[in-house]
Amino acid sequence: MASSRLSPGTSGVTAQPAAIVLVGGRSSRMGTDKASLLLDGVSMQDRVLAAVAGAGITNLIVAGTEQSPDAVAGDDQVGSQGPLAGIVGAWNTLRLRTEPPADPIVVLACDLPWLVASVIRQLMADSRRHSHGAVAHDGDRAQPLVAAYRPVALDAMATSFQTGERSVRRCSAGWDLGVVNADPGVIADVDTPSDLAGFAVQWPS
């Protein structure tokens, strides 16, 4: 992906980062809600939130992937539209409550139990050297739900969603995104019970 170094802003106000952590979805292969599943006594969602906090991000939205993108965080409107809907809905909320607009905006799935703060910090640092942000790469392919996006990228996602797009990967094709090569084990997600080997798992009764 091409590199594009940006000039520093001239407004005198430094934009602060924010994070969107995506929860929800059917979790059909896991058989239960992944976000609340306890691994070694800590929920999967809280593991990701700890990594976000460790990276120094305090402006955070936990967004359901089935909420309407026109709903603010916490609304119970559902559209079963997938991660892009959750990102767009959370971005709508961030724009309302954050001035100047957050930059970059870290986007993470909730099912990343091995994620560490250093990967998030790398993504944020590299994102500022590119027009649309930076995405983690596991050696096989880019992971668009382990990324730090610039506001222009989130605006483009919102426009794409309104025109019928539902794939974050397709939406970001051709963007100027930095690539952060990460340990595949650190940014691996979990989809099935076998992916949780090594954890003491507390399943819901």
PDB file of N, CA and C in Angstrom, residues 107-154:
ATOM      1  N   VAL A 107      -9.852   0.527  15.647  1.00  0.00           N
ATOM      2  CA  VAL A 107     -11.002  -0.372  15.507  1.00  0.00           C
ATOM      3  C   VAL A 107     -10.532  -1.791  15.792  1.00  0.00           C
ATOM      4  N   LEU A 108     -11.212  -2.442  16.740  1.00  0.00           N
ATOM      5  CA  LEU A 108     -10.816  -3.777  17.169  1.00  0.00           C
ATOM      6  C   LEU A 108     -12.040  -4.679  17.339  1.00  0.00           C
ATOM      7  N   ALA A 109     -11.910  -5.919  16.904  1.00  0.00           N
ATOM      8  CA  ALA A 109     -12.896  -6.925  17.261  1.00  0.00           C
ATOM      9  C   ALA A 109     -12.725  -7.270  18.737  1.00  0.00           C
ATOM     10  N   CYS A 110     -13.772  -7.828  19.343  1.00  0.00           N
ATOM     11  CA  CYS A 110     -13.694  -8.149  20.771  1.00  0.00           C
ATOM     12  C   CYS A 110     -13.031  -9.494  21.027  1.00  0.00           C
ATOM     13  N   ASP A 111     -12.845 -10.298  19.969  1.00  0.00           N
ATOM     14  CA  ASP A 111     -12.370 -11.676  20.170  1.00  0.00           C
ATOM     15  C   ASP A 111     -10.879 -11.802  19.868  1.00  0.00           C
ATOM     16  N   LEU A 112     -10.091 -10.949  20.529  1.00  0.00           N
ATOM     17  CA  LEU A 112      -8.636 -10.922  20.354  1.00  0.00           C
ATOM     18  C   LEU A 112      -7.976 -11.094  21.722  1.00  0.00           C
ATOM     19  N   PRO A 113      -8.046 -12.281  22.319  1.00  0.00           N
ATOM     20  CA  PRO A 113      -7.630 -12.437  23.713  1.00  0.00           C
ATOM     21  C   PRO A 113      -6.136 -12.277  23.958  1.00  0.00           C
ATOM     22  N   TRP A 114      -5.317 -12.337  22.906  1.00  0.00           N
ATOM     23  CA  TRP A 114      -3.869 -12.209  23.087  1.00  0.00           C
ATOM     24  C   TRP A 114      -3.351 -10.817  22.708  1.00  0.00           C
ATOM     25  N   LEU A 115      -4.246  -9.930  22.334  1.00  0.00           N
ATOM     26  CA  LEU A 115      -3.837  -8.595  21.895  1.00  0.00           C
ATOM     27  C   LEU A 115      -3.091  -7.852  22.998  1.00  0.00           C
ATOM     28  N   VAL A 116      -2.043  -7.121  22.615  1.00  0.00           N
ATOM     29  CA  VAL A 116      -1.251  -6.346  23.579  1.00  0.00           C
ATOM     30  C   VAL A 116      -1.220  -4.885  23.154  1.00  0.00           C
ATOM     31  N   ALA A 117      -0.973  -4.029  24.144  1.00  0.00           N
ATOM     32  CA  ALA A 117      -1.005  -2.585  23.910  1.00  0.00           C
ATOM     33  C   ALA A 117       0.034  -2.144  22.888  1.00  0.00           C
ATOM     34  N   SER A 118       1.174  -2.815  22.832  1.00  0.00           N
ATOM     35  CA  SER A 118       2.234  -2.374  21.922  1.00  0.00           C
ATOM     36  C   SER A 118       1.789  -2.425  20.465  1.00  0.00           C
ATOM     37  N   VAL A 119       0.951  -3.393  20.099  1.00  0.00           N
ATOM     38  CA  VAL A 119       0.444  -3.458  18.726  1.00  0.00           C
ATOM     39  C   VAL A 119      -0.441  -2.244  18.444  1.00  0.00           C
ATOM     40  N   ILE A 120      -1.277  -1.884  19.394  1.00  0.00           N
ATOM     41  CA  ILE A 120      -2.147  -0.713  19.218  1.00  0.00           C
ATOM     42  C   ILE A 120      -1.308   0.549  19.081  1.00  0.00           C
ATOM     43  N   ARG A 121      -0.286   0.678  19.910  1.00  0.00           N
ATOM     44  CA  ARG A 121       0.578   1.861  19.811  1.00  0.00           C
ATOM     45  C   ARG A 121       1.273   1.925  18.459  1.00  0.00           C
ATOM     46  N   GLN A 122       1.723   0.786  17.940  1.00  0.00           N
ATOM     47  CA  GLN A 122       2.348   0.757  16.619  1.00  0.00           C
ATOM     48  C   GLN A 122       1.373   1.184  15.537  1.00  0.00           C
ATOM     49  N   LEU A 123       0.153   0.692  15.617  1.00  0.00           N
ATOM     50  CA  LEU A 123      -0.858   1.063  14.644  1.00  0.00           C
ATOM     51  C   LEU A 123      -1.129   2.568  14.675  1.00  0.00           C
ATOM     52  N   MET A 124      -1.253   3.132  15.865  1.00  0.00           N
ATOM     53  CA  MET A 124      -1.512   4.562  15.965  1.00  0.00           C
ATOM     54  C   MET A 124      -0.357   5.374  15.393  1.00  0.00           C
ATOM     55  N   ALA A 125       0.865   4.982  15.711  1.00  0.00           N
ATOM     56  CA  ALA A 125       2.028   5.717  15.215  1.00  0.00           C
ATOM     57  C   ALA A 125       2.100   5.666  13.695  1.00  0.00           C
ATOM     58  N   ASP A 126       1.891   4.483  13.125  1.00  0.00           N
ATOM     59  CA  ASP A 126       1.998   4.354  11.680  1.00  0.00           C
ATOM     60  C   ASP A 126       0.827   5.012  10.966  1.00  0.00           C
ATOM     61  N   SER A 127      -0.322   5.050  11.601  1.00  0.00           N
ATOM     62  CA  SER A 127      -1.512   5.628  10.962  1.00  0.00           C
ATOM     63  C   SER A 127      -1.301   7.091  10.612  1.00  0.00           C
ATOM     64  N   ARG A 128      -0.526   7.794  11.413  1.00  0.00           N
ATOM     65  CA  ARG A 128      -0.341   9.235  11.200  1.00  0.00           C
ATOM     66  C   ARG A 128       0.541   9.537   9.995  1.00  0.00           C
ATOM     67  N   ARG A 129       1.138   8.512   9.410  1.00  0.00           N
ATOM     68  CA  ARG A 129       1.961   8.699   8.212  1.00  0.00           C
ATOM     69  C   ARG A 129       1.206   8.350   6.935  1.00  0.00           C
ATOM     70  N   HIS A 130      -0.091   8.064   7.074  1.00  0.00           N
ATOM     71  CA  HIS A 130      -0.873   7.645   5.915  1.00  0.00           C
ATOM     72  C   HIS A 130      -2.233   8.335   5.919  1.00  0.00           C
ATOM     73  N   SER A 131      -2.779   8.485   4.738  1.00  0.00           N
ATOM     74  CA  SER A 131      -4.037   9.226   4.609  1.00  0.00           C
ATOM     75  C   SER A 131      -5.205   8.552   5.316  1.00  0.00           C
ATOM     76  N   HIS A 132      -5.254   7.212   5.239  1.00  0.00           N
ATOM     77  CA  HIS A 132      -6.409   6.492   5.779  1.00  0.00           C
ATOM     78  C   HIS A 132      -6.115   5.736   7.065  1.00  0.00           C
ATOM     79  N   GLY A 133      -4.856   5.614   7.463  1.00  0.00           N
ATOM     80  CA  GLY A 133      -4.544   4.941   8.718  1.00  0.00           C
ATOM     81  C   GLY A 133      -3.572   3.801   8.535  1.00  0.00           C
ATOM     82  N   ALA A 134      -3.687   2.802   9.392  1.00  0.00           N
ATOM     83  CA  ALA A 134      -2.787   1.650   9.360  1.00  0.00           C
ATOM     84  C   ALA A 134      -3.549   0.415   9.807  1.00  0.00           C
ATOM     85  N   VAL A 135      -3.140  -0.728   9.272  1.00  0.00           N
ATOM     86  CA  VAL A 135      -3.814  -1.989   9.550  1.00  0.00           C
ATOM     87  C   VAL A 135      -2.780  -3.043   9.924  1.00  0.00           C
ATOM     88  N   ALA A 136      -3.138  -3.940  10.839  1.00  0.00           N
ATOM     89  CA  ALA A 136      -2.234  -5.018  11.227  1.00  0.00           C
ATOM     90  C   ALA A 136      -2.244  -6.104  10.161  1.00  0.00           C
ATOM     91  N   HIS A 137      -1.084  -6.739   9.977  1.00  0.00           N
ATOM     92  CA  HIS A 137      -0.939  -7.818   9.011  1.00  0.00           C
ATOM     93  C   HIS A 137      -0.350  -9.030   9.731  1.00  0.00           C
ATOM     94  N   ASP A 138      -0.963 -10.205   9.553  1.00  0.00           N
ATOM     95  CA  ASP A 138      -0.536 -11.389  10.298  1.00  0.00           C
ATOM     96  C   ASP A 138       0.435 -12.271   9.514  1.00  0.00           C
ATOM     97  N   GLY A 139       0.952 -11.748   8.386  1.00  0.00           N
ATOM     98  CA  GLY A 139       1.839 -12.531   7.545  1.00  0.00           C
ATOM     99  C   GLY A 139       1.125 -13.236   6.415  1.00  0.00           C
ATOM    100  N   ASP A 140      -0.195 -13.321   6.539  1.00  0.00           N
ATOM    101  CA  ASP A 140      -1.023 -13.930   5.502  1.00  0.00           C
ATOM    102  C   ASP A 140      -1.856 -12.868   4.802  1.00  0.00           C
ATOM    103  N   ARG A 141      -2.524 -12.050   5.607  1.00  0.00           N
ATOM    104  CA  ARG A 141      -3.320 -10.972   5.036  1.00  0.00           C
ATOM    105  C   ARG A 141      -3.547  -9.889   6.077  1.00  0.00           C
ATOM    106  N   ALA A 142      -3.977  -8.727   5.592  1.00  0.00           N
ATOM    107  CA  ALA A 142      -4.295  -7.611   6.481  1.00  0.00           C
ATOM    108  C   ALA A 142      -5.549  -7.940   7.283  1.00  0.00           C
ATOM    109  N   GLN A 143      -5.608  -7.409   8.504  1.00  0.00           N
ATOM    110  CA  GLN A 143      -6.738  -7.639   9.397  1.00  0.00           C
ATOM    111  C   GLN A 143      -7.453  -6.306   9.647  1.00  0.00           C
ATOM    112  N   PRO A 144      -8.507  -6.004   8.893  1.00  0.00           N
ATOM    113  CA  PRO A 144      -9.145  -4.686   8.989  1.00  0.00           C
ATOM    114  C   PRO A 144      -9.844  -4.405  10.309  1.00  0.00           C
ATOM    115  N   LEU A 145     -10.013  -5.430  11.163  1.00  0.00           N
ATOM    116  CA  LEU A 145     -10.591  -5.200  12.484  1.00  0.00           C
ATOM    117  C   LEU A 145      -9.513  -5.198  13.565  1.00  0.00           C
ATOM    118  N   VAL A 146      -8.271  -4.991  13.133  1.00  0.00           N
ATOM    119  CA  VAL A 146      -7.156  -4.668  14.036  1.00  0.00           C
ATOM    120  C   VAL A 146      -6.433  -3.532  13.339  1.00  0.00           C
ATOM    121  N   ALA A 147      -6.927  -2.329  13.526  1.00  0.00           N
ATOM    122  CA  ALA A 147      -6.479  -1.213  12.706  1.00  0.00           C
ATOM    123  C   ALA A 147      -6.652   0.107  13.439  1.00  0.00           C
ATOM    124  N   ALA A 148      -5.970   1.125  12.922  1.00  0.00           N
ATOM    125  CA  ALA A 148      -6.143   2.504  13.390  1.00  0.00           C
ATOM    126  C   ALA A 148      -6.454   3.351  12.167  1.00  0.00           C
ATOM    127  N   TYR A 149      -7.674   3.846  12.089  1.00  0.00           N
ATOM    128  CA  TYR A 149      -8.136   4.586  10.916  1.00  0.00           C
ATOM    129  C   TYR A 149      -8.150   6.092  11.172  1.00  0.00           C
ATOM    130  N   ARG A 150      -7.946   6.870  10.112  1.00  0.00           N
ATOM    131  CA  ARG A 150      -8.081   8.318  10.173  1.00  0.00           C
ATOM    132  C   ARG A 150      -9.534   8.705   9.943  1.00  0.00           C
ATOM    133  N   PRO A 151      -9.930   9.912  10.337  1.00  0.00           N
ATOM    134  CA  PRO A 151     -11.328  10.322  10.136  1.00  0.00           C
ATOM    135  C   PRO A 151     -11.816  10.191   8.702  1.00  0.00           C
ATOM    136  N   VAL A 152     -10.963  10.492   7.714  1.00  0.00           N
ATOM    137  CA  VAL A 152     -11.396  10.385   6.322  1.00  0.00           C
ATOM    138  C   VAL A 152     -11.790   8.952   5.983  1.00  0.00           C
ATOM    139  N   ALA A 153     -11.141   7.971   6.610  1.00  0.00           N
ATOM    140  CA  ALA A 153     -11.482   6.574   6.370  1.00  0.00           C
ATOM    141  C   ALA A 153     -12.841   6.240   6.966  1.00  0.00           C
ATOM    142  N   LEU A 154     -13.107   6.726   8.171  1.00  0.00           N
ATOM    143  CA  LEU A 154     -14.406   6.462   8.789  1.00  0.00           C
ATOM    144  C   LEU A 154     -15.533   7.130   8.010  1.00  0.00           C
TER     145      LEU A 154
END
